[in-house]
Each structure stands twice: as C-alpha cells, then as structure tokens.
Amino acid sequence: MIGSPENLTTEQAAAVLGVSRPAVIRLIDAGKLDAHLVGAHRRLTLGDVLAHREASAARRQAALDEMTQVAEELGLYG
C-alpha cells in the first residue's frame, strides 16, 4: 500500500485515514494536515498522517466519553 516510507500520495493517505481522497485534500487545504509538493503532486509524510489519525481518534473518544457522561447524568444510559 505504501510506496515510500517517507512520502504518501493523497490516495495512500486516504487509505490510512479511512477517508476519501477529496477528504484528504480538504484537510490539507484547511491546514489540518501538512503536505508538500513533489513536482505538481501533494505528498504527505507517514508520520504526519499517523499523527493525524491518532489525534482524530483521541478527539472522537473524548467526545464519546463526554456524551456518555451526559447521558448517564440524565439517566438515559447505564
């Protein structure tokens, strides 16, 4: 799946993140994911992509934990 240990294409990054290639482009354009140009093509480092994946997972888990706590406080869960 990964051609170079240093650089990923946007398609490879999308596969690692479990999102579409256009979603990766939007993340890059929004400044949420770093990329550099190789010729006319965007490339991302594996480390940056994995760090983004881990940060996203941590944010999702925190949001789920907060929703669970609120639901328990309201007597809706547990």
PDB file of C-alpha atoms in Angstrom:
ATOM      1  CA  MET A   1       0.000   0.000   0.000  1.00  0.00           C
ATOM      2  CA  ILE A   2       2.740   2.480   0.894  1.00  0.00           C
ATOM      3  CA  GLY A   3       5.283   3.150  -1.841  1.00  0.00           C
ATOM      4  CA  SER A   4       7.829   5.153   0.147  1.00  0.00           C
ATOM      5  CA  PRO A   5       8.491   5.080   3.882  1.00  0.00           C
ATOM      6  CA  GLU A   6       8.764   8.877   3.836  1.00  0.00           C
ATOM      7  CA  ASN A   7       6.073  10.086   1.451  1.00  0.00           C
ATOM      8  CA  LEU A   8       2.488   9.075   0.780  1.00  0.00           C
ATOM      9  CA  THR A   9       0.247  10.104  -2.069  1.00  0.00           C
ATOM     10  CA  THR A  10      -3.095  11.630  -1.165  1.00  0.00           C
ATOM     11  CA  GLU A  11      -4.698   8.328  -2.178  1.00  0.00           C
ATOM     12  CA  GLN A  12      -2.431   6.364   0.173  1.00  0.00           C
ATOM     13  CA  ALA A  13      -3.061   8.856   2.977  1.00  0.00           C
ATOM     14  CA  ALA A  14      -6.803   8.470   2.418  1.00  0.00           C
ATOM     15  CA  ALA A  15      -6.475   4.697   2.786  1.00  0.00           C
ATOM     16  CA  VAL A  16      -4.527   5.062   6.053  1.00  0.00           C
ATOM     17  CA  LEU A  17      -7.096   7.521   7.418  1.00  0.00           C
ATOM     18  CA  GLY A  18     -10.134   5.616   6.164  1.00  0.00           C
ATOM     19  CA  VAL A  19     -11.464   8.624   4.259  1.00  0.00           C
ATOM     20  CA  SER A  20     -11.805   9.630   0.622  1.00  0.00           C
ATOM     21  CA  ARG A  21      -9.029  11.291  -1.358  1.00  0.00           C
ATOM     22  CA  PRO A  22     -11.084  14.513  -1.630  1.00  0.00           C
ATOM     23  CA  ALA A  23     -11.411  14.490   2.176  1.00  0.00           C
ATOM     24  CA  VAL A  24      -7.608  14.396   2.461  1.00  0.00           C
ATOM     25  CA  ILE A  25      -7.368  17.336   0.044  1.00  0.00           C
ATOM     26  CA  ARG A  26      -9.867  19.275   2.197  1.00  0.00           C
ATOM     27  CA  LEU A  27      -7.811  18.525   5.328  1.00  0.00           C
ATOM     28  CA  ILE A  28      -4.677  19.789   3.578  1.00  0.00           C
ATOM     29  CA  ASP A  29      -6.416  22.909   2.257  1.00  0.00           C
ATOM     30  CA  ALA A  30      -7.833  23.629   5.742  1.00  0.00           C
ATOM     31  CA  GLY A  31      -4.348  23.372   7.260  1.00  0.00           C
ATOM     32  CA  LYS A  32      -5.289  20.347   9.364  1.00  0.00           C
ATOM     33  CA  LEU A  33      -2.853  18.031   7.603  1.00  0.00           C
ATOM     34  CA  ASP A  34       0.595  19.004   6.336  1.00  0.00           C
ATOM     35  CA  ALA A  35       1.633  18.242   2.780  1.00  0.00           C
ATOM     36  CA  HIS A  36       4.426  19.246   0.458  1.00  0.00           C
ATOM     37  CA  LEU A  37       4.701  19.314  -3.305  1.00  0.00           C
ATOM     38  CA  VAL A  38       6.772  16.898  -5.338  1.00  0.00           C
ATOM     39  CA  GLY A  39       6.504  18.393  -8.783  1.00  0.00           C
ATOM     40  CA  ALA A  40       2.800  19.140  -9.099  1.00  0.00           C
ATOM     41  CA  HIS A  41       1.738  16.378  -6.701  1.00  0.00           C
ATOM     42  CA  ARG A  42       0.979  16.651  -2.995  1.00  0.00           C
ATOM     43  CA  ARG A  43       2.822  14.276  -0.716  1.00  0.00           C
ATOM     44  CA  LEU A  44       2.376  13.652   2.984  1.00  0.00           C
ATOM     45  CA  THR A  45       4.722  12.023   5.447  1.00  0.00           C
ATOM     46  CA  LEU A  46       3.591   8.790   7.021  1.00  0.00           C
ATOM     47  CA  GLY A  47       4.341  10.245  10.451  1.00  0.00           C
ATOM     48  CA  ASP A  48       2.059  13.233   9.859  1.00  0.00           C
ATOM     49  CA  VAL A  49      -0.751  11.014   8.592  1.00  0.00           C
ATOM     50  CA  LEU A  50      -0.454   8.621  11.540  1.00  0.00           C
ATOM     51  CA  ALA A  51      -0.314  11.532  13.998  1.00  0.00           C
ATOM     52  CA  HIS A  52      -3.481  12.979  12.465  1.00  0.00           C
ATOM     53  CA  ARG A  53      -5.191   9.584  12.702  1.00  0.00           C
ATOM     54  CA  GLU A  54      -4.260   9.228  16.371  1.00  0.00           C
ATOM     55  CA  ALA A  55      -5.340  12.794  17.211  1.00  0.00           C
ATOM     56  CA  SER A  56      -8.667  12.251  15.450  1.00  0.00           C
ATOM     57  CA  ALA A  57      -9.231   9.011  17.332  1.00  0.00           C
ATOM     58  CA  ALA A  58      -8.467  10.741  20.644  1.00  0.00           C
ATOM     59  CA  ARG A  59     -10.919  13.568  19.846  1.00  0.00           C
ATOM     60  CA  ARG A  60     -13.629  11.061  18.915  1.00  0.00           C
ATOM     61  CA  GLN A  61     -13.085   9.103  22.116  1.00  0.00           C
ATOM     62  CA  ALA A  62     -13.217  12.263  24.246  1.00  0.00           C
ATOM     63  CA  ALA A  63     -16.487  13.293  22.577  1.00  0.00           C
ATOM     64  CA  LEU A  64     -17.972   9.835  23.147  1.00  0.00           C
ATOM     65  CA  ASP A  65     -16.882   9.869  26.783  1.00  0.00           C
ATOM     66  CA  GLU A  66     -18.493  13.276  27.272  1.00  0.00           C
ATOM     67  CA  MET A  67     -21.748  12.176  25.614  1.00  0.00           C
ATOM     68  CA  THR A  68     -21.826   9.041  27.753  1.00  0.00           C
ATOM     69  CA  GLN A  69     -21.308  11.089  30.912  1.00  0.00           C
ATOM     70  CA  VAL A  70     -24.121  13.491  29.994  1.00  0.00           C
ATOM     71  CA  ALA A  71     -26.435  10.589  29.148  1.00  0.00           C
ATOM     72  CA  GLU A  72     -25.660   8.935  32.495  1.00  0.00           C
ATOM     73  CA  GLU A  73     -26.292  12.205  34.353  1.00  0.00           C
ATOM     74  CA  LEU A  74     -29.661  12.496  32.614  1.00  0.00           C
ATOM     75  CA  GLY A  75     -30.492   8.890  33.455  1.00  0.00           C
ATOM     76  CA  LEU A  76     -30.539   7.900  29.801  1.00  0.00           C
ATOM     77  CA  TYR A  77     -27.676   5.441  29.931  1.00  0.00           C
ATOM     78  CA  GLY A  78     -26.290   2.964  32.342  1.00  0.00           C
TER      79      GLY A  78
END
